[in-house]
Amino acid sequence: MKPVLFNNTVLRDGHQSMAATRMTTQQMLPAAPILDEMGFHGLETWGGATIDACLRFLNENPFDRLRALKKAAPKTPQIMLLRGQNIVQYASFPDDVVEAFVRCMCQSGMDVIRIFDALNDVRNLRTAVKAVKQCGKHARGELCYTISPVHTVESFVKLGVELEKMGADSLGIKDMSGILQPQIAYRFVKELKRQTSLPVILHTHDTAGLGAASYLAAIEAGVDCVEVSISPFANGTSQPDTQRMLALLEGHPRCPQFDTKRLAELRNYFEGVYKELAKFTSPANERVDSDILIYQVPGGMLSNFRTQLKEQGMSERFDEVVHEIPVVRAALGWIPLVTPTSQIVGTQAMMNVKFGRWKMICQPAQDIALGRYGATPGPIDPGLLAQVEKQSGKKATTERPADLLEPGMKKYREQCAAKGLADTDEIAVLFAMFPQQVEDLFKPKAAAPPAVPSVSNLPAPAPALLGNGHGAQTLYVTLGGKRHEVFVETLAS
Ligand code: CO
């Protein structure tokens, strides 16, 4: 039996899940060469919320980070997370922008691209998969795991088969909420291995305490690879810790070999980084939270809620809003909850409670109903659809969303040039997604260009929420009669 492979996520999902995505390149670089020597199958280093965080909070060029990490860890394939047609943002972008983004990151050293769509609409993965293959890199198609009346192991496996036909090089089960239970993980992996010929990777979060057990079940079922992090950027809302997984697998025929002394060194190093990032960490992320199993929503989404409710002066209506989530999900065709749909469903659930059910419908929820994000897993509630069509004057579409968009790169390059920014593809793709941040960061200044922040001058957390909805603060909320201290971070998976 082949040993199971481990990917390590500490440089991406680990700190995104435990420290609000605030680890700086300077904090990563000392660990990168050690991580590179350990024998991990891959290192997740980029994508997800890291690009937003680099530009918004850390004054870093995310492509410089990628190049620096590639130089520091050249041997182990590097992995990133791409939101399909949304790239690393919340809305759909035209195909040429997706292609340019993929080209830029592949040229900067990215090797494995995890591609997902929040609706699991495979049409939203096609352009990215094709672009990655054209660059000669590895396209990993992700299946966003969720629980609903229209989702079964069989329906997910069918998606996996479609992704294989599309040209995906491997399949990832993406359990962003940490709600995949061991017995389901076993069946899911078994069926994917039976019905496709691709390597299967399981990615989970230990939020509800299921992570390590689900990995063990998946390993029994023949999963090729599981994703682990390094404590203290591990466990809780992050991936299970490497040392913990090794201990769990000791004596198992598929237990991999790792130098435990070096793992301990890495752990010690990251203990120090965790302390440096204390402003962004929280005990709430570290503990097992079985509320997740009750509400079946990602941990990050619950913290988003708490922020939004506070902003609206609705903190005491948390339970009501949480119970509205399945109502909104059902009406919107049982979409999975992952960026950006988790934010959209959360906002709409809040509006339903505040103004009365469907009295006001936010624009993105209307767009989901109209098919503008893609095909939903189940049908849109006919009454809701009729209401949205009437209010918006628009008809629902079954076309692939990006087919409705004009090419964008020429326009973005021109806009960059007009603002005195470099009109390279690299700057233009970042500008397409984060215009204000890119302008602030890259605009030529009379003085020296912005310095890469060192550990000592890390930007302080935003004292209050910013107008654009991003920010961070500690809140106290009562949930199910229990008082929680939560660090609220509105950047999500
Ligand atoms: Co994750």
Tab-separated table of C-alpha atoms and ligand atoms in Angstrom:
chain	number	residue	atom	x	y	z
A	1	MET	CA	0.000	0.000	0.000
A	2	LYS	CA	1.312	3.417	-0.930
A	3	PRO	CA	1.925	5.880	1.935
A	4	VAL	CA	-0.564	8.723	1.934
A	5	LEU	CA	0.846	12.036	0.684
A	6	PHE	CA	0.680	15.217	2.758
A	7	ASN	CA	0.291	18.713	1.330
A	8	ASN	CA	1.145	21.467	3.773
A	9	THR	CA	-1.076	24.538	4.007
A	10	VAL	CA	0.605	26.613	6.725
A	11	LEU	CA	1.663	29.362	4.317
A	12	ARG	CA	-1.886	29.838	2.949
A	13	ASP	CA	-4.938	28.273	4.535
A	14	GLY	CA	-3.180	27.820	7.893
A	15	HIS	CA	-2.766	31.527	8.559
A	16	GLN	CA	-5.889	32.485	6.602
A	17	SER	CA	-7.918	30.288	8.950
A	18	MET	CA	-6.099	31.107	12.197
A	19	ALA	CA	-4.666	34.618	11.827
A	20	ALA	CA	-6.895	36.508	9.411
A	21	THR	CA	-4.486	35.942	6.474
A	22	ARG	CA	-1.921	38.279	8.001
A	23	MET	CA	1.308	36.248	7.769
A	24	THR	CA	3.833	38.360	5.874
A	25	THR	CA	6.335	37.138	3.298
A	26	GLN	CA	9.119	38.020	5.729
A	27	GLN	CA	7.553	35.718	8.302
A	28	MET	CA	7.257	32.901	5.736
A	29	LEU	CA	10.716	33.012	4.211
A	30	PRO	CA	12.743	31.513	7.109
A	31	ALA	CA	10.446	28.449	7.155
A	32	ALA	CA	10.163	27.984	3.386
A	33	PRO	CA	13.492	26.147	2.820
A	34	ILE	CA	12.763	23.776	5.732
A	35	LEU	CA	9.242	23.079	4.457
A	36	ASP	CA	10.819	22.442	1.049
A	37	GLU	CA	13.082	19.693	2.482
A	38	MET	CA	10.408	17.851	4.449
A	39	GLY	CA	8.959	15.682	1.687
A	40	PHE	CA	5.559	17.316	1.448
A	41	HIS	CA	3.801	16.532	-1.829
A	42	GLY	CA	2.933	20.226	-2.215
A	43	LEU	CA	2.986	23.513	-0.324
A	44	GLU	CA	-0.091	25.706	-0.457
A	45	THR	CA	1.320	29.222	-0.505
A	46	TRP	CA	-0.962	31.523	-2.454
A	47	GLY	CA	-4.480	32.409	-3.600
A	48	GLY	CA	-7.690	32.459	-1.569
A	49	ALA	CA	-7.708	35.613	0.543
A	50	THR	CA	-3.909	36.059	0.547
A	51	ILE	CA	-3.885	38.321	-2.494
A	52	ASP	CA	-6.504	40.623	-1.039
A	53	ALA	CA	-4.661	40.645	2.312
A	54	CYS	CA	-1.285	41.397	0.659
A	55	LEU	CA	-2.708	44.421	-1.113
A	56	ARG	CA	-5.109	45.643	1.554
A	57	PHE	CA	-3.256	45.064	4.801
A	58	LEU	CA	0.382	44.139	4.195
A	59	ASN	CA	1.492	46.528	1.431
A	60	GLU	CA	2.910	43.613	-0.499
A	61	ASN	CA	2.850	42.778	-4.179
A	62	PRO	CA	1.369	39.260	-4.130
A	63	PHE	CA	3.344	38.265	-7.239
A	64	ASP	CA	6.588	39.289	-5.475
A	65	ARG	CA	5.563	37.015	-2.605
A	66	LEU	CA	5.053	34.124	-4.996
A	67	ARG	CA	8.451	34.667	-6.657
A	68	ALA	CA	10.189	34.946	-3.282
A	69	LEU	CA	8.578	31.734	-2.008
A	70	LYS	CA	9.413	29.902	-5.218
A	71	LYS	CA	13.043	30.947	-4.850
A	72	ALA	CA	13.113	29.924	-1.180
A	73	ALA	CA	11.351	26.599	-1.784
A	74	PRO	CA	12.095	25.579	-5.378
A	75	LYS	CA	11.720	21.794	-5.074
A	76	THR	CA	8.212	21.190	-3.712
A	77	PRO	CA	5.319	22.057	-6.030
A	78	GLN	CA	3.493	25.164	-4.868
A	79	ILE	CA	-0.287	25.190	-4.701
A	80	MET	CA	-2.802	28.026	-4.885
A	81	LEU	CA	-6.579	28.355	-4.575
A	82	LEU	CA	-8.516	29.965	-7.431
A	83	ARG	CA	-12.236	30.815	-7.303
A	84	GLY	CA	-12.776	29.832	-10.927
A	85	GLN	CA	-14.264	32.676	-12.925
A	86	ASN	CA	-14.190	34.893	-9.785
A	87	ILE	CA	-10.356	34.548	-9.715
A	88	VAL	CA	-9.721	35.703	-6.128
A	89	GLN	CA	-12.637	38.128	-5.923
A	90	TYR	CA	-16.381	37.955	-5.415
A	91	ALA	CA	-17.760	38.574	-8.920
A	92	SER	CA	-17.288	36.970	-12.335
A	93	PHE	CA	-14.495	38.172	-14.601
A	94	PRO	CA	-14.206	37.806	-18.372
A	95	ASP	CA	-12.269	34.840	-19.745
A	96	ASP	CA	-9.307	36.929	-20.912
A	97	VAL	CA	-8.770	38.253	-17.369
A	98	VAL	CA	-8.879	34.725	-15.920
A	99	GLU	CA	-6.403	33.572	-18.599
A	100	ALA	CA	-4.042	36.492	-17.975
A	101	PHE	CA	-4.133	35.903	-14.227
A	102	VAL	CA	-3.327	32.197	-14.683
A	103	ARG	CA	-0.456	33.030	-17.079
A	104	CYS	CA	1.024	35.595	-14.682
A	105	MET	CA	1.029	33.266	-11.704
A	106	CYS	CA	2.345	30.293	-13.672
A	107	GLN	CA	5.184	32.460	-14.991
A	108	SER	CA	5.934	33.527	-11.411
A	109	GLY	CA	6.318	29.916	-10.292
A	110	MET	CA	2.894	28.511	-9.380
A	111	ASP	CA	2.628	24.771	-10.061
A	112	VAL	CA	-0.733	23.400	-8.893
A	113	ILE	CA	-3.935	25.380	-9.226
A	114	ARG	CA	-6.919	24.328	-7.110
A	115	ILE	CA	-9.955	25.564	-9.023
A	116	PHE	CA	-13.448	25.733	-7.571
A	117	ASP	CA	-16.780	27.348	-8.236
A	118	ALA	CA	-19.064	28.267	-5.364
A	119	LEU	CA	-22.066	26.742	-7.175
A	120	ASN	CA	-20.102	23.703	-8.410
A	121	ASP	CA	-21.100	24.822	-11.930
A	122	VAL	CA	-18.359	23.140	-13.956
A	123	ARG	CA	-18.744	25.713	-16.742
A	124	ASN	CA	-17.170	28.228	-14.358
A	125	LEU	CA	-14.032	26.078	-14.097
A	126	ARG	CA	-13.514	25.418	-17.795
A	127	THR	CA	-11.573	28.558	-18.746
A	128	ALA	CA	-9.239	28.267	-15.761
A	129	VAL	CA	-8.603	24.543	-16.286
A	130	LYS	CA	-7.793	25.169	-19.952
A	131	ALA	CA	-5.514	28.125	-19.166
A	132	VAL	CA	-3.606	26.126	-16.536
A	133	LYS	CA	-3.102	23.239	-18.967
A	134	GLN	CA	-1.886	25.639	-21.646
A	135	CYS	CA	0.764	26.845	-19.191
A	136	GLY	CA	1.814	23.217	-18.685
A	137	LYS	CA	0.754	23.271	-15.030
A	138	HIS	CA	-1.428	21.044	-12.859
A	139	ALA	CA	-5.165	21.777	-12.702
A	140	ARG	CA	-6.855	20.369	-9.616
A	141	GLY	CA	-10.633	20.473	-9.896
A	142	GLU	CA	-12.321	21.062	-6.550
A	143	LEU	CA	-15.710	19.768	-5.434
A	144	CYS	CA	-17.186	22.086	-2.801
A	145	TYR	CA	-18.708	19.788	-0.215
A	146	THR	CA	-22.013	20.777	1.293
A	147	ILE	CA	-25.028	19.103	2.854
A	148	SER	CA	-28.485	19.689	1.358
A	149	PRO	CA	-31.473	17.771	0.026
A	150	VAL	CA	-30.064	18.001	-3.516
A	151	HIS	CA	-26.467	16.959	-2.722
A	152	THR	CA	-25.466	13.302	-2.454
A	153	VAL	CA	-22.167	11.462	-2.711
A	154	GLU	CA	-23.414	10.309	-6.127
A	155	SER	CA	-24.074	13.878	-7.330
A	156	PHE	CA	-20.577	14.971	-6.236
A	157	VAL	CA	-18.953	11.978	-7.911
A	158	LYS	CA	-20.808	12.859	-11.117
A	159	LEU	CA	-19.215	16.309	-10.930
A	160	GLY	CA	-15.823	14.667	-10.452
A	161	VAL	CA	-16.356	12.596	-13.584
A	162	GLU	CA	-17.226	15.778	-15.501
A	163	LEU	CA	-14.079	17.518	-14.244
A	164	GLU	CA	-11.978	14.570	-15.384
A	165	LYS	CA	-13.527	14.869	-18.863
A	166	MET	CA	-12.767	18.592	-18.803
A	167	GLY	CA	-9.061	17.830	-18.338
A	168	ALA	CA	-8.521	18.203	-14.589
A	169	ASP	CA	-5.299	16.484	-13.488
A	170	SER	CA	-6.573	15.630	-10.015
A	171	LEU	CA	-9.702	16.021	-7.906
A	172	GLY	CA	-9.961	17.783	-4.581
A	173	ILE	CA	-12.777	17.360	-2.089
A	174	LYS	CA	-13.034	20.827	-0.586
A	175	ASP	CA	-14.701	20.666	2.811
A	176	MET	CA	-14.488	24.361	3.664
A	177	SER	CA	-16.883	24.107	6.599
A	178	GLY	CA	-15.368	21.007	8.179
A	179	ILE	CA	-18.699	19.177	8.085
A	180	LEU	CA	-17.622	16.095	6.111
A	181	GLN	CA	-18.135	13.120	8.403
A	182	PRO	CA	-15.831	10.082	8.324
A	183	GLN	CA	-18.338	7.576	6.930
A	184	ILE	CA	-19.267	9.955	4.095
A	185	ALA	CA	-15.608	10.765	3.428
A	186	TYR	CA	-14.965	7.035	3.037
A	187	ARG	CA	-17.765	6.545	0.504
A	188	PHE	CA	-16.947	9.761	-1.332
A	189	VAL	CA	-13.287	8.820	-1.833
A	190	LYS	CA	-14.077	5.191	-2.710
A	191	GLU	CA	-16.545	6.248	-5.405
A	192	LEU	CA	-14.274	8.958	-6.856
A	193	LYS	CA	-11.438	6.417	-7.062
A	194	ARG	CA	-13.760	3.871	-8.653
A	195	GLN	CA	-15.374	6.147	-11.214
A	196	THR	CA	-12.365	8.280	-12.202
A	197	SER	CA	-8.691	7.543	-12.777
A	198	LEU	CA	-7.457	10.742	-11.122
A	199	PRO	CA	-5.552	11.274	-7.882
A	200	VAL	CA	-7.936	12.373	-5.109
A	201	ILE	CA	-7.000	14.906	-2.438
A	202	LEU	CA	-9.068	15.654	0.651
A	203	HIS	CA	-9.015	19.174	2.101
A	204	THR	CA	-10.891	19.786	5.313
A	205	HIS	CA	-11.018	22.107	8.299
A	206	ASP	CA	-11.020	20.803	11.840
A	207	THR	CA	-13.611	23.354	12.950
A	208	ALA	CA	-16.044	20.752	14.299
A	209	GLY	CA	-13.300	18.361	15.389
A	210	LEU	CA	-13.945	15.925	12.518
A	211	GLY	CA	-10.881	16.653	10.398
A	212	ALA	CA	-8.409	14.013	11.540
A	213	ALA	CA	-11.065	11.281	11.700
A	214	SER	CA	-12.294	12.107	8.213
A	215	TYR	CA	-8.714	12.004	6.930
A	216	LEU	CA	-8.211	8.586	8.507
A	217	ALA	CA	-11.421	7.290	6.903
A	218	ALA	CA	-10.375	8.763	3.544
A	219	ILE	CA	-6.931	7.153	3.858
A	220	GLU	CA	-8.617	3.796	4.487
A	221	ALA	CA	-10.677	4.401	1.350
A	222	GLY	CA	-7.555	5.053	-0.743
A	223	VAL	CA	-7.305	8.852	-0.882
A	224	ASP	CA	-3.977	9.835	-2.450
A	225	CYS	CA	-3.277	12.929	-0.413
A	226	VAL	CA	-4.599	14.899	2.563
A	227	GLU	CA	-3.813	18.479	3.541
A	228	VAL	CA	-2.228	19.315	6.878
A	229	SER	CA	-0.803	22.407	8.500
A	230	ILE	CA	1.735	23.187	11.209
A	231	SER	CA	0.580	24.004	14.732
A	232	PRO	CA	-0.333	26.577	15.964
A	233	PHE	CA	-1.630	27.527	12.494
A	234	ALA	CA	-3.425	24.155	12.558
A	235	ASN	CA	-6.449	22.366	14.038
A	236	GLY	CA	-9.524	24.378	15.001
A	237	THR	CA	-10.693	26.364	11.991
A	238	SER	CA	-7.552	25.259	10.097
A	239	GLN	CA	-6.307	21.888	8.781
A	240	PRO	CA	-5.207	19.154	11.223
A	241	ASP	CA	-1.609	19.449	12.373
A	242	THR	CA	1.090	17.358	10.646
A	243	GLN	CA	2.465	15.853	13.871
A	244	ARG	CA	-1.001	14.968	15.067
A	245	MET	CA	-1.819	13.179	11.793
A	246	LEU	CA	1.470	11.251	11.972
A	247	ALA	CA	0.718	10.141	15.520
A	248	LEU	CA	-2.749	9.082	14.440
A	249	LEU	CA	-1.320	7.041	11.547
A	250	GLU	CA	1.538	5.391	13.435
A	251	GLY	CA	1.502	1.683	12.682
A	252	HIS	CA	-0.897	2.183	9.769
A	253	PRO	CA	0.303	0.612	6.504
A	254	ARG	CA	-0.114	3.980	4.738
A	255	CYS	CA	1.722	6.094	7.350
A	256	PRO	CA	4.207	8.402	5.582
A	257	GLN	CA	7.765	9.109	6.792
A	258	PHE	CA	8.585	12.544	8.146
A	259	ASP	CA	11.516	13.855	10.165
A	260	THR	CA	9.743	14.560	13.424
A	261	LYS	CA	12.684	16.597	14.806
A	262	ARG	CA	12.487	18.998	11.903
A	263	LEU	CA	8.711	19.145	12.257
A	264	ALA	CA	9.214	20.187	15.856
A	265	GLU	CA	11.622	22.930	14.677
A	266	LEU	CA	9.006	24.182	12.259
A	267	ARG	CA	6.423	24.154	15.005
A	268	ASN	CA	8.703	26.172	17.263
A	269	TYR	CA	9.306	28.673	14.515
A	270	PHE	CA	5.600	29.101	13.828
A	271	GLU	CA	4.869	29.452	17.561
A	272	GLY	CA	6.923	32.641	17.359
A	273	VAL	CA	5.090	33.891	14.277
A	274	TYR	CA	1.755	33.117	15.927
A	275	LYS	CA	2.739	35.312	18.862
A	276	GLU	CA	3.743	38.114	16.495
A	277	LEU	CA	0.292	37.871	14.938
A	278	ALA	CA	-1.506	37.842	18.307
A	279	LYS	CA	-3.710	40.763	17.285
A	280	PHE	CA	-5.232	38.563	14.598
A	281	THR	CA	-5.556	35.250	16.389
A	282	SER	CA	-8.355	34.161	18.697
A	283	PRO	CA	-9.159	31.316	21.070
A	284	ALA	CA	-12.456	31.005	19.181
A	285	ASN	CA	-10.510	29.704	16.155
A	286	GLU	CA	-8.625	27.176	18.233
A	287	ARG	CA	-11.466	25.316	19.874
A	288	VAL	CA	-13.761	22.648	18.521
A	289	ASP	CA	-17.043	24.284	17.599
A	290	SER	CA	-19.915	21.857	17.213
A	291	ASP	CA	-22.265	24.765	16.428
A	292	ILE	CA	-20.916	24.381	12.889
A	293	LEU	CA	-22.589	20.974	12.686
A	294	ILE	CA	-25.906	22.420	13.807
A	295	TYR	CA	-25.876	25.392	11.435
A	296	GLN	CA	-23.860	23.706	8.650
A	297	VAL	CA	-22.227	26.948	7.683
A	298	PRO	CA	-18.509	27.761	7.453
A	299	GLY	CA	-16.923	29.136	10.624
A	300	GLY	CA	-15.803	32.252	8.784
A	301	MET	CA	-19.374	32.892	7.791
A	302	LEU	CA	-20.598	32.864	11.380
A	303	SER	CA	-18.000	35.469	12.301
A	304	ASN	CA	-19.019	37.563	9.283
A	305	PHE	CA	-22.536	37.437	10.572
A	306	ARG	CA	-21.602	38.675	13.954
A	307	THR	CA	-19.846	41.677	12.442
A	308	GLN	CA	-22.668	42.529	10.099
A	309	LEU	CA	-25.301	42.135	12.786
A	310	LYS	CA	-23.383	44.415	15.100
A	311	GLU	CA	-23.065	47.016	12.346
A	312	GLN	CA	-26.817	46.820	11.898
A	313	GLY	CA	-27.484	46.936	15.630
A	314	MET	CA	-29.029	43.463	15.342
A	315	SER	CA	-26.628	41.441	17.485
A	316	GLU	CA	-29.433	40.028	19.623
A	317	ARG	CA	-31.110	38.551	16.518
A	318	PHE	CA	-28.232	36.177	15.734
A	319	ASP	CA	-30.278	32.996	16.247
A	320	GLU	CA	-33.090	34.230	14.017
A	321	VAL	CA	-30.671	35.134	11.243
A	322	VAL	CA	-28.836	31.822	11.473
A	323	HIS	CA	-32.141	29.971	11.157
A	324	GLU	CA	-32.932	32.012	8.058
A	325	ILE	CA	-29.829	30.665	6.252
A	326	PRO	CA	-31.393	27.337	5.191
A	327	VAL	CA	-34.500	29.231	4.046
A	328	VAL	CA	-32.376	31.452	1.777
A	329	ARG	CA	-30.267	28.517	0.601
A	330	ALA	CA	-33.358	26.471	-0.264
A	331	ALA	CA	-34.896	29.352	-2.258
A	332	LEU	CA	-31.584	29.884	-4.092
A	333	GLY	CA	-31.304	26.263	-5.225
A	334	TRP	CA	-29.263	24.965	-2.240
A	335	ILE	CA	-26.035	26.643	-3.257
A	336	PRO	CA	-22.977	25.600	-1.235
A	337	LEU	CA	-21.723	28.170	1.266
A	338	VAL	CA	-18.235	29.250	0.243
A	339	THR	CA	-16.812	32.554	-0.951
A	340	PRO	CA	-18.666	34.407	-2.398
A	341	THR	CA	-22.009	32.632	-1.851
A	342	SER	CA	-21.536	32.450	1.931
A	343	GLN	CA	-21.370	36.252	2.075
A	344	ILE	CA	-24.387	36.621	-0.223
A	345	VAL	CA	-26.595	34.123	1.608
A	346	GLY	CA	-25.553	35.638	4.934
A	347	THR	CA	-26.444	39.150	3.849
A	348	GLN	CA	-29.802	38.059	2.447
A	349	ALA	CA	-30.663	36.070	5.591
A	350	MET	CA	-29.965	39.213	7.599
A	351	MET	CA	-32.141	41.345	5.300
A	352	ASN	CA	-34.974	38.803	5.522
A	353	VAL	CA	-34.915	39.074	9.300
A	354	LYS	CA	-34.545	42.827	9.340
A	355	PHE	CA	-37.100	43.812	6.693
A	356	GLY	CA	-39.296	40.705	6.429
A	357	ARG	CA	-38.713	37.673	4.226
A	358	TRP	CA	-37.890	38.702	0.613
A	359	LYS	CA	-39.122	42.257	1.216
A	360	MET	CA	-35.720	43.445	0.055
A	361	ILE	CA	-33.365	41.350	-2.069
A	362	CYS	CA	-29.692	42.250	-2.327
A	363	GLN	CA	-28.246	42.580	-5.828
A	364	PRO	CA	-25.998	39.497	-5.686
A	365	ALA	CA	-28.899	37.338	-4.430
A	366	GLN	CA	-30.971	38.624	-7.374
A	367	ASP	CA	-28.073	37.738	-9.667
A	368	ILE	CA	-27.917	34.202	-8.274
A	369	ALA	CA	-31.669	33.818	-8.843
A	370	LEU	CA	-31.245	35.094	-12.418
A	371	GLY	CA	-28.479	32.566	-13.144
A	372	ARG	CA	-25.769	35.210	-13.368
A	373	TYR	CA	-23.408	33.217	-11.141
A	374	GLY	CA	-24.135	30.000	-12.997
A	375	ALA	CA	-26.485	27.061	-12.654
A	376	THR	CA	-27.595	26.418	-9.075
A	377	PRO	CA	-27.552	22.820	-7.763
A	378	GLY	CA	-31.342	22.790	-7.298
A	379	PRO	CA	-34.037	24.967	-8.898
A	380	ILE	CA	-34.618	28.558	-7.753
A	381	ASP	CA	-37.900	28.948	-5.864
A	382	PRO	CA	-40.398	29.875	-8.637
A	383	GLY	CA	-42.115	32.560	-6.531
A	384	LEU	CA	-38.807	34.225	-5.725
A	385	LEU	CA	-37.669	34.053	-9.337
A	386	ALA	CA	-40.891	35.665	-10.570
A	387	GLN	CA	-40.489	38.442	-8.002
A	388	VAL	CA	-36.837	39.094	-8.967
A	389	GLU	CA	-37.632	39.078	-12.692
A	390	LYS	CA	-40.447	41.550	-12.133
A	391	GLN	CA	-38.457	43.852	-9.860
A	392	SER	CA	-35.285	43.860	-11.934
A	393	GLY	CA	-36.909	43.800	-15.360
A	394	LYS	CA	-34.384	41.076	-16.272
A	395	LYS	CA	-34.968	37.495	-17.367
A	396	ALA	CA	-33.202	34.493	-15.899
A	397	THR	CA	-30.418	33.138	-18.083
A	398	THR	CA	-28.997	29.656	-18.524
A	399	GLU	CA	-25.925	30.917	-20.357
A	400	ARG	CA	-22.445	30.561	-18.871
A	401	PRO	CA	-22.019	33.804	-16.911
A	402	ALA	CA	-18.700	34.781	-18.487
A	403	ASP	CA	-20.278	34.531	-21.961
A	404	LEU	CA	-22.234	37.656	-21.021
A	405	LEU	CA	-19.034	39.634	-20.316
A	406	GLU	CA	-16.892	41.640	-22.742
A	407	PRO	CA	-13.127	40.963	-22.771
A	408	GLY	CA	-11.482	43.169	-20.134
A	409	MET	CA	-7.671	43.123	-20.297
A	410	LYS	CA	-7.266	45.897	-22.870
A	411	LYS	CA	-9.529	48.145	-20.809
A	412	TYR	CA	-7.735	47.352	-17.535
A	413	ARG	CA	-4.291	47.950	-19.083
A	414	GLU	CA	-5.502	51.305	-20.422
A	415	GLN	CA	-6.939	52.245	-17.046
A	416	CYS	CA	-3.619	51.362	-15.392
A	417	ALA	CA	-1.705	53.503	-17.883
A	418	ALA	CA	-4.112	56.409	-17.377
A	419	LYS	CA	-3.463	56.242	-13.644
A	420	GLY	CA	0.289	56.223	-14.068
A	421	LEU	CA	0.572	52.542	-13.165
A	422	ALA	CA	2.593	50.010	-15.144
A	423	ASP	CA	0.353	48.609	-17.886
A	424	THR	CA	1.687	45.056	-17.533
A	425	ASP	CA	-0.666	42.075	-17.364
A	426	GLU	CA	0.451	41.475	-13.789
A	427	ILE	CA	-0.601	44.922	-12.573
A	428	ALA	CA	-3.691	44.933	-14.799
A	429	VAL	CA	-5.086	41.638	-13.410
A	430	LEU	CA	-4.615	42.885	-9.861
A	431	PHE	CA	-6.148	46.229	-10.816
A	432	ALA	CA	-9.168	44.432	-12.322
A	433	MET	CA	-9.926	42.957	-8.906
A	434	PHE	CA	-8.589	45.522	-6.421
A	435	PRO	CA	-8.426	48.883	-8.235
A	436	GLN	CA	-8.153	51.134	-5.196
A	437	GLN	CA	-5.585	49.027	-3.364
A	438	VAL	CA	-3.450	48.622	-6.488
A	439	GLU	CA	-3.529	52.340	-7.157
A	440	ASP	CA	-2.559	53.134	-3.565
A	441	LEU	CA	0.224	50.576	-3.521
A	442	PHE	CA	1.795	50.899	-6.962
A	443	LYS	CA	1.299	54.505	-7.923
A	444	PRO	CA	4.728	56.067	-8.410
A	445	LYS	CA	5.419	58.369	-5.493
A	446	ALA	CA	7.907	61.176	-5.115
A	447	ALA	CA	9.471	59.299	-2.201
A	448	ALA	CA	10.680	55.711	-2.211
A	449	PRO	CA	8.216	52.921	-3.115
A	450	PRO	CA	6.323	51.384	-0.190
A	451	ALA	CA	8.637	49.354	1.980
A	452	VAL	CA	7.887	45.696	2.606
A	453	PRO	CA	6.685	45.764	6.207
A	454	SER	CA	8.892	43.963	8.670
A	455	VAL	CA	7.593	42.122	11.684
A	456	SER	CA	8.129	45.201	13.836
A	457	ASN	CA	5.974	47.497	11.748
A	458	LEU	CA	3.090	45.177	10.963
A	459	PRO	CA	-0.010	47.195	10.217
A	460	ALA	CA	-2.329	47.374	13.170
A	461	PRO	CA	-5.750	45.755	12.791
A	462	ALA	CA	-8.453	48.089	11.648
A	463	PRO	CA	-9.926	49.591	14.826
A	464	ALA	CA	-13.399	49.467	13.396
A	465	LEU	CA	-14.976	48.081	10.294
A	466	LEU	CA	-14.149	49.916	7.141
A	467	GLY	CA	-16.827	51.075	4.776
A	468	ASN	CA	-15.994	48.390	2.238
A	469	GLY	CA	-16.907	45.643	4.659
A	470	HIS	CA	-13.364	44.447	5.359
A	471	GLY	CA	-11.952	44.810	8.802
A	472	ALA	CA	-11.246	43.132	12.058
A	473	GLN	CA	-12.228	43.387	15.674
A	474	THR	CA	-12.962	41.331	18.741
A	475	LEU	CA	-16.599	40.870	19.636
A	476	TYR	CA	-18.447	39.169	22.433
A	477	VAL	CA	-21.527	37.313	21.342
A	478	THR	CA	-23.915	34.966	23.024
A	479	LEU	CA	-24.649	31.876	21.018
A	480	GLY	CA	-26.876	29.130	22.372
A	481	GLY	CA	-26.631	30.668	25.832
A	482	LYS	CA	-22.813	30.583	25.762
A	483	ARG	CA	-20.727	33.722	25.672
A	484	HIS	CA	-18.114	33.646	22.904
A	485	GLU	CA	-15.202	35.924	22.345
A	486	VAL	CA	-14.772	36.091	18.606
A	487	PHE	CA	-12.202	37.732	16.466
A	488	VAL	CA	-14.095	38.945	13.478
A	489	GLU	CA	-12.359	38.912	10.147
A	490	THR	CA	-14.426	39.585	7.098
A	491	LEU	CA	-12.045	38.207	4.510
A	492	ALA	CA	-13.355	34.720	3.839
A	493	SER	CA	-12.157	31.471	2.263
B	1	CO	CO	-9.672	25.563	3.248
